[in-house]
Amino acid sequence: MMQFTENAPPPSLYTAGGGGASLVRPWPDFPTSAKSLQGNFNNAACMEQLLVHCAYAIEANDATLAQQILWVLHNIAPPEGDSNQRLTSAFLRALVLRATRSGCAALASSITGCAAPDHPLPLCLSPLSLAGFIDLTPWHRFGFSAANSAIADAAEGFAVLHLVDLTTTHCMQLPTLIDCLASRYPDGPPFLRLTLPTSSPAPPTLDISLHELGTRLVNFARSRNIGMEFHVVASTPSDGFDSLLHHLRAHHLAGEALVINCHLMPHRIPDESAGSMTTASCTSPRSAFTKALRSLEPALVIVVDEEADFTAGDVVGRLKAAFNYMWIPFDAAETFLPAGCEQRRKYEAAVCWKIENVIAMEGVGRVERLEPKAKWVQRMRAAGFAGIGFGEEAVAEVRGMLDEHSAGWGLKRDDDDLMLTWKGHDVVFASAWVPTTSAPV
C-alpha cells in the first residue's frame, strides 16, 4: 500500500507491462516535487480541474491516475491553508470517501494510503453554543429576519398562531420570533402552537432532547407573556414529511393561523434525482409535498433555501456546482475568524459535512439535493400558491441584521423575494407564499 508524504514525488505515469513500460494515462508536464506544485496549481481554477479529473478517475476505477491526482491535491491544499486550499481539502476528503465506498477493491486499496485530512468530528452543541454558531454569519439569520415579520403579519387577527417549523436549526429562530410577537402585540399576542418533525441528522446537533428544548422555549415564551404549546411528530424529509402532514390534517383547528416555515429543510425531501420516480405518472415527493401543503389551506408558507443546484445525476456535475458555491462559507470565514480558532474549525466542519454528502453519498443517503429558487417558484405556483413578497419592515429587519456582519454580505430584492449575497454572489433566498383562491385540480 502506497503512503503519500509531503516531499515524495507522485507515482510514475508508467507501469511495467509486457516487454517494458506502457503509458497508463498522459498528463503533460506533471510536476515532480511538492515545491513546483505551488507555482503551477495553487489557484482555484486549477484546483477545480484537478478535482474534476480525480472524480473522473475514481468513477472509471482508475486507481493509478486517482492516486497521482490525489498526491497533487494533498500537497497543494493543506487543510489549514487559505480559503481556496481549505475548500479543496474538503473536496479531497469527500473524493477519498467516495473512492473507499466505490466497491472496487483495487481502487479502495490504492486510495486507503492517501494522506487525506481527518474526517471532521460530529458537531453536538448546547443550545447556547448552537445559537452562537448560527450568529457567526447571516446564513440562517437572513431567513429568520425575513420570516419573522411576515409570520407576525399572518398572525394578525387570530387568537392562535400554529407554526410548523421545518428547519435544520433546532428551533433557534423561535426566540427572535417570540420577541417579535411580543413587541408587535403588547396587549395580547396570539397563543403559539409549535409543531416540528424529529430533528435532522445533519450537523450541528443538539446535546439535549427536543422535548427539553421545548420546555425551555415554553418557559421563554411565558417570560414574554405568550402562551405556548410544543409538539414533536416522528417524521422526516425522506418520506416527504408524510406523517407530519397527516398529523396536521388531524389537528388543524378552526380559527388558527397555520404557518409553515420551511428553512433550509425542503431540499432534503427526495427529488427526481433520487431515483424514486420511475415513470411519468409518478409525482416528485417535493411536488407532492407542496400540493399537500396547499390542501391544508395555510395562512402563510415561508420557503428559505440556498441558491444552488446539487441535483446532477453524475458526481462530476455535482462537484462543479458545489465547488462554485461552497467557496462562499470558506471565503466568508476567512474575513472574520482567525486561522486555527475553534469557532472556525466547527463552522467549517459543518460545511465539510455538506460537501461530503454531496460528493460521497448516493441514494437516500445523499440528502443535500439543493434546487435553485426558480425551481421552487415553479413547484409552489404549480401547487396553487402565489408569492406575496416581504414588506418594508421585513426588509429593514434584514438590513439591520446584515449591519452586524462583515461588509461582504448584501441584500437584493428579486421579484417578490429577497436574496442574501456574498460579494455579489447569490447565497440564500427567502420567499413568502399564500394559497390562491382555488386549489389546482
CSV table of C-alpha atoms in Angstrom, one decimal:
chain,number,residue,atom,x,y,z
A,1,MET,CA,0.0,0.0,0.0
A,2,MET,CA,1.5,3.4,-1.0
A,3,GLN,CA,1.8,6.2,1.5
A,4,PHE,CA,2.0,9.8,0.2
A,5,THR,CA,4.3,12.2,2.0
A,6,GLU,CA,4.8,15.9,1.7
A,7,ASN,CA,8.1,15.6,-0.3
A,8,ALA,CA,7.7,12.3,-2.2
A,9,PRO,CA,7.2,12.6,-5.9
A,10,PRO,CA,3.9,11.4,-7.4
A,11,PRO,CA,3.6,7.8,-8.6
A,12,SER,CA,5.0,7.1,-12.0
A,13,LEU,CA,2.8,7.7,-15.0
A,14,TYR,CA,4.2,4.4,-16.5
A,15,THR,CA,3.6,0.8,-15.4
A,16,ALA,CA,5.5,-2.2,-16.5
A,17,GLY,CA,3.7,-4.3,-19.0
A,18,GLY,CA,4.9,-6.9,-21.4
A,19,GLY,CA,8.4,-6.1,-22.6
A,20,GLY,CA,8.5,-2.7,-21.0
A,21,ALA,CA,6.8,0.4,-19.6
A,22,SER,CA,3.4,1.3,-21.1
A,23,LEU,CA,1.7,4.6,-20.7
A,24,VAL,CA,-1.4,4.5,-18.4
A,25,ARG,CA,-2.7,8.0,-18.9
A,26,PRO,CA,-1.0,11.1,-20.4
A,27,TRP,CA,-0.5,14.0,-18.1
A,28,PRO,CA,1.7,16.7,-19.8
A,29,ASP,CA,4.2,18.5,-17.6
A,30,PHE,CA,3.2,16.6,-14.4
A,31,PRO,CA,5.2,18.2,-11.6
A,32,THR,CA,7.7,16.1,-9.7
A,33,SER,CA,8.1,17.9,-6.4
A,34,ALA,CA,5.8,19.5,-3.9
A,35,LYS,CA,7.6,22.8,-4.3
A,36,SER,CA,6.8,23.0,-8.0
A,37,LEU,CA,3.2,22.3,-7.3
A,38,GLN,CA,2.6,25.6,-5.5
A,39,GLY,CA,3.5,27.7,-8.5
A,40,ASN,CA,1.8,25.5,-11.1
A,41,PHE,CA,-1.5,24.6,-9.5
A,42,ASN,CA,-2.2,26.9,-6.5
A,43,ASN,CA,-5.2,28.7,-7.8
A,44,ALA,CA,-8.9,27.9,-7.6
A,45,ALA,CA,-9.4,27.1,-11.3
A,46,CYS,CA,-6.6,24.6,-11.4
A,47,MET,CA,-7.7,23.0,-8.1
A,48,GLU,CA,-11.2,22.6,-9.5
A,49,GLN,CA,-9.9,21.0,-12.7
A,50,LEU,CA,-7.7,18.6,-10.6
A,51,LEU,CA,-10.8,17.6,-8.5
A,52,VAL,CA,-12.8,17.0,-11.7
A,53,HIS,CA,-10.0,14.8,-13.2
A,54,CYS,CA,-9.8,12.9,-9.9
A,55,ALA,CA,-13.6,12.4,-9.9
A,56,TYR,CA,-13.4,11.0,-13.4
A,57,ALA,CA,-10.6,8.7,-12.4
A,58,ILE,CA,-12.5,7.4,-9.4
A,59,GLU,CA,-15.6,6.8,-11.4
A,60,ALA,CA,-13.6,4.9,-14.0
A,61,ASN,CA,-11.9,2.8,-11.2
A,62,ASP,CA,-8.5,4.1,-12.5
A,63,ALA,CA,-6.6,3.7,-9.3
A,64,THR,CA,-3.2,4.8,-10.7
A,65,LEU,CA,-4.5,8.1,-12.1
A,66,ALA,CA,-6.6,8.8,-9.0
A,67,GLN,CA,-3.5,8.3,-6.8
A,68,GLN,CA,-1.5,10.7,-8.9
A,69,ILE,CA,-4.0,13.4,-8.7
A,70,LEU,CA,-4.7,12.9,-5.0
A,71,TRP,CA,-1.0,13.3,-4.4
A,72,VAL,CA,-1.1,16.7,-6.1
A,73,LEU,CA,-4.2,17.8,-4.3
A,74,HIS,CA,-2.8,16.7,-0.9
A,75,ASN,CA,0.3,18.9,-1.5
A,76,ILE,CA,-1.4,22.0,-2.8
A,77,ALA,CA,-4.4,22.1,-0.5
A,78,PRO,CA,-3.4,21.8,3.2
A,79,PRO,CA,-6.5,21.7,5.5
A,80,GLU,CA,-5.1,24.8,7.3
A,81,GLY,CA,-4.3,26.8,4.2
A,82,ASP,CA,-6.1,29.8,2.7
A,83,SER,CA,-9.8,29.6,1.9
A,84,ASN,CA,-9.3,28.1,-1.6
A,85,GLN,CA,-7.0,25.5,-0.1
A,86,ARG,CA,-9.4,24.6,2.7
A,87,LEU,CA,-12.2,24.3,0.2
A,88,THR,CA,-10.2,22.0,-2.0
A,89,SER,CA,-9.1,20.0,1.0
A,90,ALA,CA,-12.8,19.4,1.9
A,91,PHE,CA,-13.4,18.1,-1.6
A,92,LEU,CA,-10.3,16.0,-1.4
A,93,ARG,CA,-11.7,14.3,1.7
A,94,ALA,CA,-15.0,13.8,0.0
A,95,LEU,CA,-13.4,12.2,-3.0
A,96,VAL,CA,-11.4,9.8,-0.8
A,97,LEU,CA,-14.6,8.8,1.0
A,98,ARG,CA,-16.3,8.2,-2.3
A,99,ALA,CA,-13.4,6.1,-3.5
A,100,THR,CA,-13.4,3.9,-0.4
A,101,ARG,CA,-17.2,3.4,-0.8
A,102,SER,CA,-16.9,2.6,-4.5
A,103,GLY,CA,-17.0,-1.2,-4.1
A,104,CYS,CA,-13.9,-1.6,-6.2
A,105,ALA,CA,-11.3,-3.4,-4.1
A,106,ALA,CA,-8.3,-2.4,-6.2
A,107,LEU,CA,-9.3,1.3,-6.1
A,108,ALA,CA,-10.2,1.3,-2.4
A,109,SER,CA,-6.8,-0.5,-1.5
A,110,SER,CA,-4.9,2.1,-3.5
A,111,ILE,CA,-6.7,5.1,-2.1
A,112,THR,CA,-6.6,4.0,1.6
A,113,GLY,CA,-3.0,5.0,2.0
A,114,CYS,CA,-3.6,8.5,0.8
A,115,ALA,CA,-2.9,11.1,3.4
A,116,ALA,CA,-6.3,12.7,3.3
A,117,PRO,CA,-7.4,15.1,6.1
A,118,ASP,CA,-9.1,13.6,9.1
A,119,HIS,CA,-12.8,13.3,9.0
A,120,PRO,CA,-14.4,16.1,10.9
A,121,LEU,CA,-15.8,15.2,14.3
A,122,PRO,CA,-19.6,15.2,14.7
A,123,LEU,CA,-20.8,18.6,16.0
A,124,CYS,CA,-23.0,18.3,19.0
A,125,LEU,CA,-23.7,21.6,20.7
A,126,SER,CA,-25.6,23.0,23.6
A,127,PRO,CA,-28.5,25.4,22.7
A,128,LEU,CA,-26.4,28.4,23.8
A,129,SER,CA,-23.4,27.2,21.7
A,130,LEU,CA,-25.7,26.5,18.7
A,131,ALA,CA,-27.1,30.0,19.0
A,132,GLY,CA,-23.6,31.4,18.9
A,133,PHE,CA,-22.7,29.1,16.0
A,134,ILE,CA,-25.7,30.4,14.0
A,135,ASP,CA,-24.9,34.0,14.8
A,136,LEU,CA,-21.5,33.7,13.2
A,137,THR,CA,-22.9,34.5,9.7
A,138,PRO,CA,-26.2,35.7,8.2
A,139,TRP,CA,-26.6,32.3,6.5
A,140,HIS,CA,-29.5,31.4,8.9
A,141,ARG,CA,-30.2,34.8,10.4
A,142,PHE,CA,-31.2,36.1,7.0
A,143,GLY,CA,-34.1,33.7,6.8
A,144,PHE,CA,-35.1,34.3,10.4
A,145,SER,CA,-35.2,38.1,9.9
A,146,ALA,CA,-37.1,37.9,6.7
A,147,ALA,CA,-39.7,35.4,8.0
A,148,ASN,CA,-40.4,36.8,11.5
A,149,SER,CA,-42.1,40.0,10.3
A,150,ALA,CA,-44.1,38.1,7.7
A,151,ILE,CA,-45.2,35.5,10.3
A,152,ALA,CA,-46.2,38.2,12.7
A,153,ASP,CA,-48.3,39.8,10.0
A,154,ALA,CA,-50.0,36.5,9.2
A,155,ALA,CA,-51.0,36.1,12.9
A,156,GLU,CA,-52.8,39.4,13.0
A,157,GLY,CA,-56.5,38.9,14.0
A,158,PHE,CA,-56.0,35.3,15.1
A,159,ALA,CA,-56.1,34.1,18.6
A,160,VAL,CA,-53.8,31.2,17.8
A,161,LEU,CA,-50.7,31.0,15.7
A,162,HIS,CA,-49.9,27.4,14.7
A,163,LEU,CA,-46.3,27.4,13.5
A,164,VAL,CA,-44.9,24.3,11.7
A,165,ASP,CA,-41.2,24.7,11.9
A,166,LEU,CA,-39.3,22.7,9.2
A,167,THR,CA,-35.8,23.8,9.9
A,168,THR,CA,-32.3,22.4,10.3
A,169,THR,CA,-31.5,24.8,13.2
A,170,HIS,CA,-33.4,23.1,16.0
A,171,CYS,CA,-35.9,26.0,16.7
A,172,MET,CA,-33.2,28.6,17.0
A,173,GLN,CA,-35.5,31.1,15.2
A,174,LEU,CA,-38.1,30.8,17.9
A,175,PRO,CA,-36.7,33.2,20.5
A,176,THR,CA,-36.5,36.1,17.9
A,177,LEU,CA,-40.0,35.2,16.7
A,178,ILE,CA,-41.4,35.2,20.2
A,179,ASP,CA,-39.8,38.6,20.8
A,180,CYS,CA,-41.2,39.9,17.5
A,181,LEU,CA,-44.7,38.7,18.5
A,182,ALA,CA,-44.4,40.2,22.0
A,183,SER,CA,-43.4,43.6,20.6
A,184,ARG,CA,-46.0,43.6,17.8
A,185,TYR,CA,-48.9,42.6,20.0
A,186,PRO,CA,-48.2,44.1,23.5
A,187,ASP,CA,-51.9,44.0,24.5
A,188,GLY,CA,-52.5,40.4,23.6
A,189,PRO,CA,-50.1,38.3,21.4
A,190,PRO,CA,-51.6,35.2,19.9
A,191,PHE,CA,-51.2,31.8,21.6
A,192,LEU,CA,-48.4,29.9,19.9
A,193,ARG,CA,-48.7,26.3,18.9
A,194,LEU,CA,-45.4,24.9,17.6
A,195,THR,CA,-45.2,21.6,15.7
A,196,LEU,CA,-42.0,20.2,14.3
A,197,PRO,CA,-40.7,16.9,13.0
A,198,THR,CA,-38.0,14.9,14.6
A,199,SER,CA,-34.6,16.5,14.3
A,200,SER,CA,-32.4,16.4,11.2
A,201,PRO,CA,-29.3,14.1,11.4
A,202,ALA,CA,-27.1,16.7,9.8
A,203,PRO,CA,-24.7,18.6,12.0
A,204,PRO,CA,-24.7,20.5,14.2
A,205,THR,CA,-26.9,18.5,16.5
A,206,LEU,CA,-28.2,19.4,20.0
A,207,ASP,CA,-26.9,17.9,23.2
A,208,ILE,CA,-30.4,17.9,24.7
A,209,SER,CA,-33.6,16.3,23.6
A,210,LEU,CA,-36.2,18.1,21.6
A,211,HIS,CA,-38.6,17.8,24.5
A,212,GLU,CA,-36.2,19.5,26.8
A,213,LEU,CA,-35.7,22.2,24.2
A,214,GLY,CA,-39.5,22.6,24.0
A,215,THR,CA,-39.7,23.1,27.8
A,216,ARG,CA,-37.1,25.9,27.6
A,217,LEU,CA,-39.0,27.5,24.7
A,218,VAL,CA,-42.3,27.4,26.5
A,219,ASN,CA,-40.7,29.0,29.6
A,220,PHE,CA,-39.1,31.7,27.4
A,221,ALA,CA,-42.4,32.4,25.8
A,222,ARG,CA,-44.1,32.7,29.2
A,223,SER,CA,-41.5,35.2,30.2
A,224,ARG,CA,-42.7,37.3,27.2
A,225,ASN,CA,-46.4,36.9,28.2
A,226,ILE,CA,-47.0,34.4,25.4
A,227,GLY,CA,-48.8,31.1,26.0
A,228,MET,CA,-47.2,28.2,24.0
A,229,GLU,CA,-47.5,24.5,23.3
A,230,PHE,CA,-44.8,22.4,21.8
A,231,HIS,CA,-45.4,19.2,19.8
A,232,VAL,CA,-42.9,16.8,18.1
A,233,VAL,CA,-44.1,14.5,15.4
A,234,ALA,CA,-42.0,11.5,14.3
A,235,SER,CA,-41.5,12.4,10.7
A,236,THR,CA,-38.5,13.0,8.4
A,237,PRO,CA,-37.8,14.5,4.9
A,238,SER,CA,-37.1,11.1,3.5
A,239,ASP,CA,-40.9,10.3,3.2
A,240,GLY,CA,-41.9,13.9,2.3
A,241,PHE,CA,-43.0,14.5,5.9
A,242,ASP,CA,-46.0,12.3,5.3
A,243,SER,CA,-46.6,11.5,9.0
A,244,LEU,CA,-46.3,15.2,9.8
A,245,LEU,CA,-48.8,16.2,7.1
A,246,HIS,CA,-51.2,13.5,8.4
A,247,HIS,CA,-50.9,14.9,11.9
A,248,LEU,CA,-51.6,18.4,10.7
A,249,ARG,CA,-54.8,17.3,8.9
A,250,ALA,CA,-56.0,15.7,12.1
A,251,HIS,CA,-55.1,18.5,14.4
A,252,HIS,CA,-55.6,21.7,12.4
A,253,LEU,CA,-58.0,23.8,14.5
A,254,ALA,CA,-60.5,26.2,13.0
A,255,GLY,CA,-59.7,29.9,13.6
A,256,GLU,CA,-55.9,29.4,13.9
A,257,ALA,CA,-53.4,30.9,11.6
A,258,LEU,CA,-51.4,27.9,10.2
A,259,VAL,CA,-47.9,29.0,9.1
A,260,ILE,CA,-45.4,26.6,7.5
A,261,ASN,CA,-41.9,27.7,8.0
A,262,CYS,CA,-39.5,25.9,5.6
A,263,HIS,CA,-36.0,26.9,6.4
A,264,LEU,CA,-33.2,25.1,4.6
A,265,MET,CA,-35.1,21.8,5.0
A,266,PRO,CA,-37.1,21.5,1.7
A,267,HIS,CA,-34.1,20.3,-0.3
A,268,ARG,CA,-33.8,17.3,1.9
A,269,ILE,CA,-37.1,15.9,0.6
A,270,PRO,CA,-36.2,13.5,-2.2
A,271,ASP,CA,-36.5,14.9,-5.7
A,272,GLU,CA,-36.4,13.4,-9.2
A,273,SER,CA,-32.7,12.9,-9.0
A,274,ALA,CA,-33.1,10.5,-6.0
A,275,GLY,CA,-34.3,7.8,-8.4
A,276,SER,CA,-37.6,7.2,-6.6
A,277,MET,CA,-39.7,8.2,-9.7
A,278,THR,CA,-39.5,5.7,-12.5
A,279,THR,CA,-42.5,6.6,-14.6
A,280,ALA,CA,-44.1,9.8,-15.9
A,281,SER,CA,-47.1,9.2,-13.8
A,282,CYS,CA,-45.1,9.2,-10.6
A,283,THR,CA,-45.1,12.5,-8.7
A,284,SER,CA,-42.0,14.0,-7.3
A,285,PRO,CA,-42.1,13.9,-3.5
A,286,ARG,CA,-41.3,17.6,-3.5
A,287,SER,CA,-44.2,18.4,-5.7
A,288,ALA,CA,-46.4,16.1,-3.6
A,289,PHE,CA,-45.3,17.9,-0.5
A,290,THR,CA,-46.1,21.4,-1.8
A,291,LYS,CA,-49.5,20.1,-3.0
A,292,ALA,CA,-50.2,18.6,0.4
A,293,LEU,CA,-49.3,22.0,2.0
A,294,ARG,CA,-51.8,23.7,-0.3
A,295,SER,CA,-54.5,21.3,0.8
A,296,LEU,CA,-54.0,22.4,4.4
A,297,GLU,CA,-55.1,26.0,3.5
A,298,PRO,CA,-52.3,27.6,5.4
A,299,ALA,CA,-52.3,31.3,6.1
A,300,LEU,CA,-48.6,31.6,5.0
A,301,VAL,CA,-45.8,29.4,3.8
A,302,ILE,CA,-42.2,30.6,4.1
A,303,VAL,CA,-39.6,29.0,1.9
A,304,VAL,CA,-35.9,29.8,2.6
A,305,ASP,CA,-33.1,27.8,1.0
A,306,GLU,CA,-29.7,28.0,-0.6
A,307,GLU,CA,-29.4,29.3,-4.1
A,308,ALA,CA,-27.6,26.4,-5.8
A,309,ASP,CA,-28.3,23.2,-7.8
A,310,PHE,CA,-26.9,20.0,-6.5
A,311,THR,CA,-29.3,17.6,-8.3
A,312,ALA,CA,-27.0,16.5,-11.1
A,313,GLY,CA,-27.0,12.7,-11.5
A,314,ASP,CA,-23.3,12.4,-12.1
A,315,VAL,CA,-20.7,13.2,-9.4
A,316,VAL,CA,-18.7,15.5,-11.7
A,317,GLY,CA,-21.7,17.7,-12.3
A,318,ARG,CA,-22.4,18.0,-8.6
A,319,LEU,CA,-18.7,18.6,-7.9
A,320,LYS,CA,-18.6,21.5,-10.3
A,321,ALA,CA,-21.8,23.0,-8.9
A,322,ALA,CA,-20.7,22.5,-5.3
A,323,PHE,CA,-17.2,23.9,-5.8
A,324,ASN,CA,-18.6,27.0,-7.3
A,325,TYR,CA,-21.0,27.6,-4.4
A,326,MET,CA,-19.3,26.2,-1.3
A,327,TRP,CA,-16.4,28.6,-1.7
A,328,ILE,CA,-18.6,31.2,-0.1
A,329,PRO,CA,-18.6,29.9,3.5
A,330,PHE,CA,-14.9,29.3,3.4
A,331,ASP,CA,-14.2,32.8,2.0
A,332,ALA,CA,-16.6,34.4,4.5
A,333,ALA,CA,-15.0,32.6,7.4
A,334,GLU,CA,-11.6,34.0,6.3
A,335,THR,CA,-12.8,37.5,6.9
A,336,PHE,CA,-13.9,37.3,10.5
A,337,LEU,CA,-12.5,34.1,12.1
A,338,PRO,CA,-8.7,33.8,12.8
A,339,ALA,CA,-6.9,30.7,11.5
A,340,GLY,CA,-6.9,27.8,13.9
A,341,CYS,CA,-9.6,29.1,16.1
A,342,GLU,CA,-12.2,26.6,17.5
A,343,GLN,CA,-15.1,28.6,16.1
A,344,ARG,CA,-13.8,28.3,12.5
A,345,ARG,CA,-13.0,24.7,12.9
A,346,LYS,CA,-16.5,23.9,14.0
A,347,TYR,CA,-18.1,26.1,11.4
A,348,GLU,CA,-16.1,24.6,8.5
A,349,ALA,CA,-16.7,21.1,9.8
A,350,ALA,CA,-20.4,21.6,9.2
A,351,VAL,CA,-19.6,22.8,5.7
A,352,CYS,CA,-17.4,19.8,5.1
A,353,TRP,CA,-20.2,17.5,6.1
A,354,LYS,CA,-22.4,19.0,3.4
A,355,ILE,CA,-19.6,18.7,0.8
A,356,GLU,CA,-19.1,15.0,1.7
A,357,ASN,CA,-22.8,14.3,1.5
A,358,VAL,CA,-23.0,15.9,-2.0
A,359,ILE,CA,-19.9,14.1,-3.3
A,360,ALA,CA,-19.5,10.8,-1.4
A,361,MET,CA,-23.1,9.7,-0.9
A,362,GLU,CA,-25.7,8.3,-3.3
A,363,GLY,CA,-29.3,7.2,-3.0
A,364,VAL,CA,-31.3,8.1,0.1
A,365,GLY,CA,-28.1,8.8,2.0
A,366,ARG,CA,-27.5,11.9,-0.2
A,367,VAL,CA,-29.8,14.4,1.4
A,368,GLU,CA,-28.1,17.6,0.2
A,369,ARG,CA,-30.1,17.9,-3.1
A,370,LEU,CA,-30.3,21.7,-3.5
A,371,GLU,CA,-32.5,23.2,-6.1
A,372,PRO,CA,-32.4,26.9,-7.1
A,373,LYS,CA,-35.1,29.4,-6.3
A,374,ALA,CA,-36.6,29.2,-9.8
A,375,LYS,CA,-37.4,25.5,-9.4
A,376,TRP,CA,-39.1,26.1,-6.0
A,377,VAL,CA,-41.1,29.0,-7.5
A,378,GLN,CA,-42.3,26.7,-10.2
A,379,ARG,CA,-43.3,24.0,-7.7
A,380,MET,CA,-45.1,26.4,-5.4
A,381,ARG,CA,-47.1,28.0,-8.3
A,382,ALA,CA,-48.0,24.6,-9.7
A,383,ALA,CA,-49.3,23.6,-6.3
A,384,GLY,CA,-51.6,26.6,-6.1
A,385,PHE,CA,-49.6,29.2,-4.2
A,386,ALA,CA,-48.9,32.9,-5.1
A,387,GLY,CA,-45.9,34.8,-3.9
A,388,ILE,CA,-46.7,37.9,-1.8
A,389,GLY,CA,-43.2,39.3,-1.2
A,390,PHE,CA,-41.9,40.9,2.0
A,391,GLY,CA,-42.9,44.2,3.5
A,392,GLU,CA,-40.6,47.2,4.2
A,393,GLU,CA,-40.5,46.2,7.9
A,394,ALA,CA,-39.0,42.8,7.0
A,395,VAL,CA,-36.5,44.4,4.6
A,396,ALA,CA,-35.5,46.8,7.3
A,397,GLU,CA,-35.0,43.9,9.8
A,398,VAL,CA,-32.7,42.1,7.3
A,399,ARG,CA,-30.7,45.2,6.6
A,400,GLY,CA,-30.2,45.9,10.3
A,401,MET,CA,-29.1,42.3,10.8
A,402,LEU,CA,-26.6,42.5,8.0
A,403,ASP,CA,-25.1,45.6,9.5
A,404,GLU,CA,-23.9,43.4,12.4
A,405,HIS,CA,-21.8,41.3,10.0
A,406,SER,CA,-18.8,41.9,7.7
A,407,ALA,CA,-19.2,44.2,4.7
A,408,GLY,CA,-19.2,41.4,2.1
A,409,TRP,CA,-22.8,40.5,2.9
A,410,GLY,CA,-25.6,42.1,0.9
A,411,LEU,CA,-29.3,42.1,0.2
A,412,LYS,CA,-31.1,42.3,-3.1
A,413,ARG,CA,-34.8,42.2,-3.9
A,414,ASP,CA,-35.6,39.7,-6.6
A,415,ASP,CA,-39.2,39.9,-7.9
A,416,ASP,CA,-41.2,39.2,-4.7
A,417,ASP,CA,-38.3,37.5,-2.9
A,418,LEU,CA,-35.2,38.5,-1.0
A,419,MET,CA,-31.7,37.2,-1.8
A,420,LEU,CA,-28.7,37.2,0.6
A,421,THR,CA,-25.5,37.8,-1.3
A,422,TRP,CA,-21.8,37.5,-0.6
A,423,LYS,CA,-19.6,39.8,-2.6
A,424,GLY,CA,-22.4,40.0,-5.2
A,425,HIS,CA,-22.9,36.2,-5.4
A,426,ASP,CA,-26.4,34.8,-4.6
A,427,VAL,CA,-26.3,32.7,-1.4
A,428,VAL,CA,-29.7,32.2,0.2
A,429,PHE,CA,-33.2,33.2,-1.0
A,430,ALA,CA,-36.4,33.8,1.1
A,431,SER,CA,-39.9,33.7,-0.3
A,432,ALA,CA,-43.4,34.1,1.1
A,433,TRP,CA,-46.5,32.3,-0.3
A,434,VAL,CA,-50.2,32.2,0.3
A,435,PRO,CA,-52.8,29.9,-1.3
A,436,THR,CA,-54.5,31.2,-4.5
A,437,THR,CA,-58.3,31.4,-4.5
A,438,SER,CA,-58.7,27.9,-5.8
A,439,ALA,CA,-56.5,24.8,-5.4
A,440,PRO,CA,-55.3,23.2,-8.7
A,441,VAL,CA,-57.1,20.1,-9.9
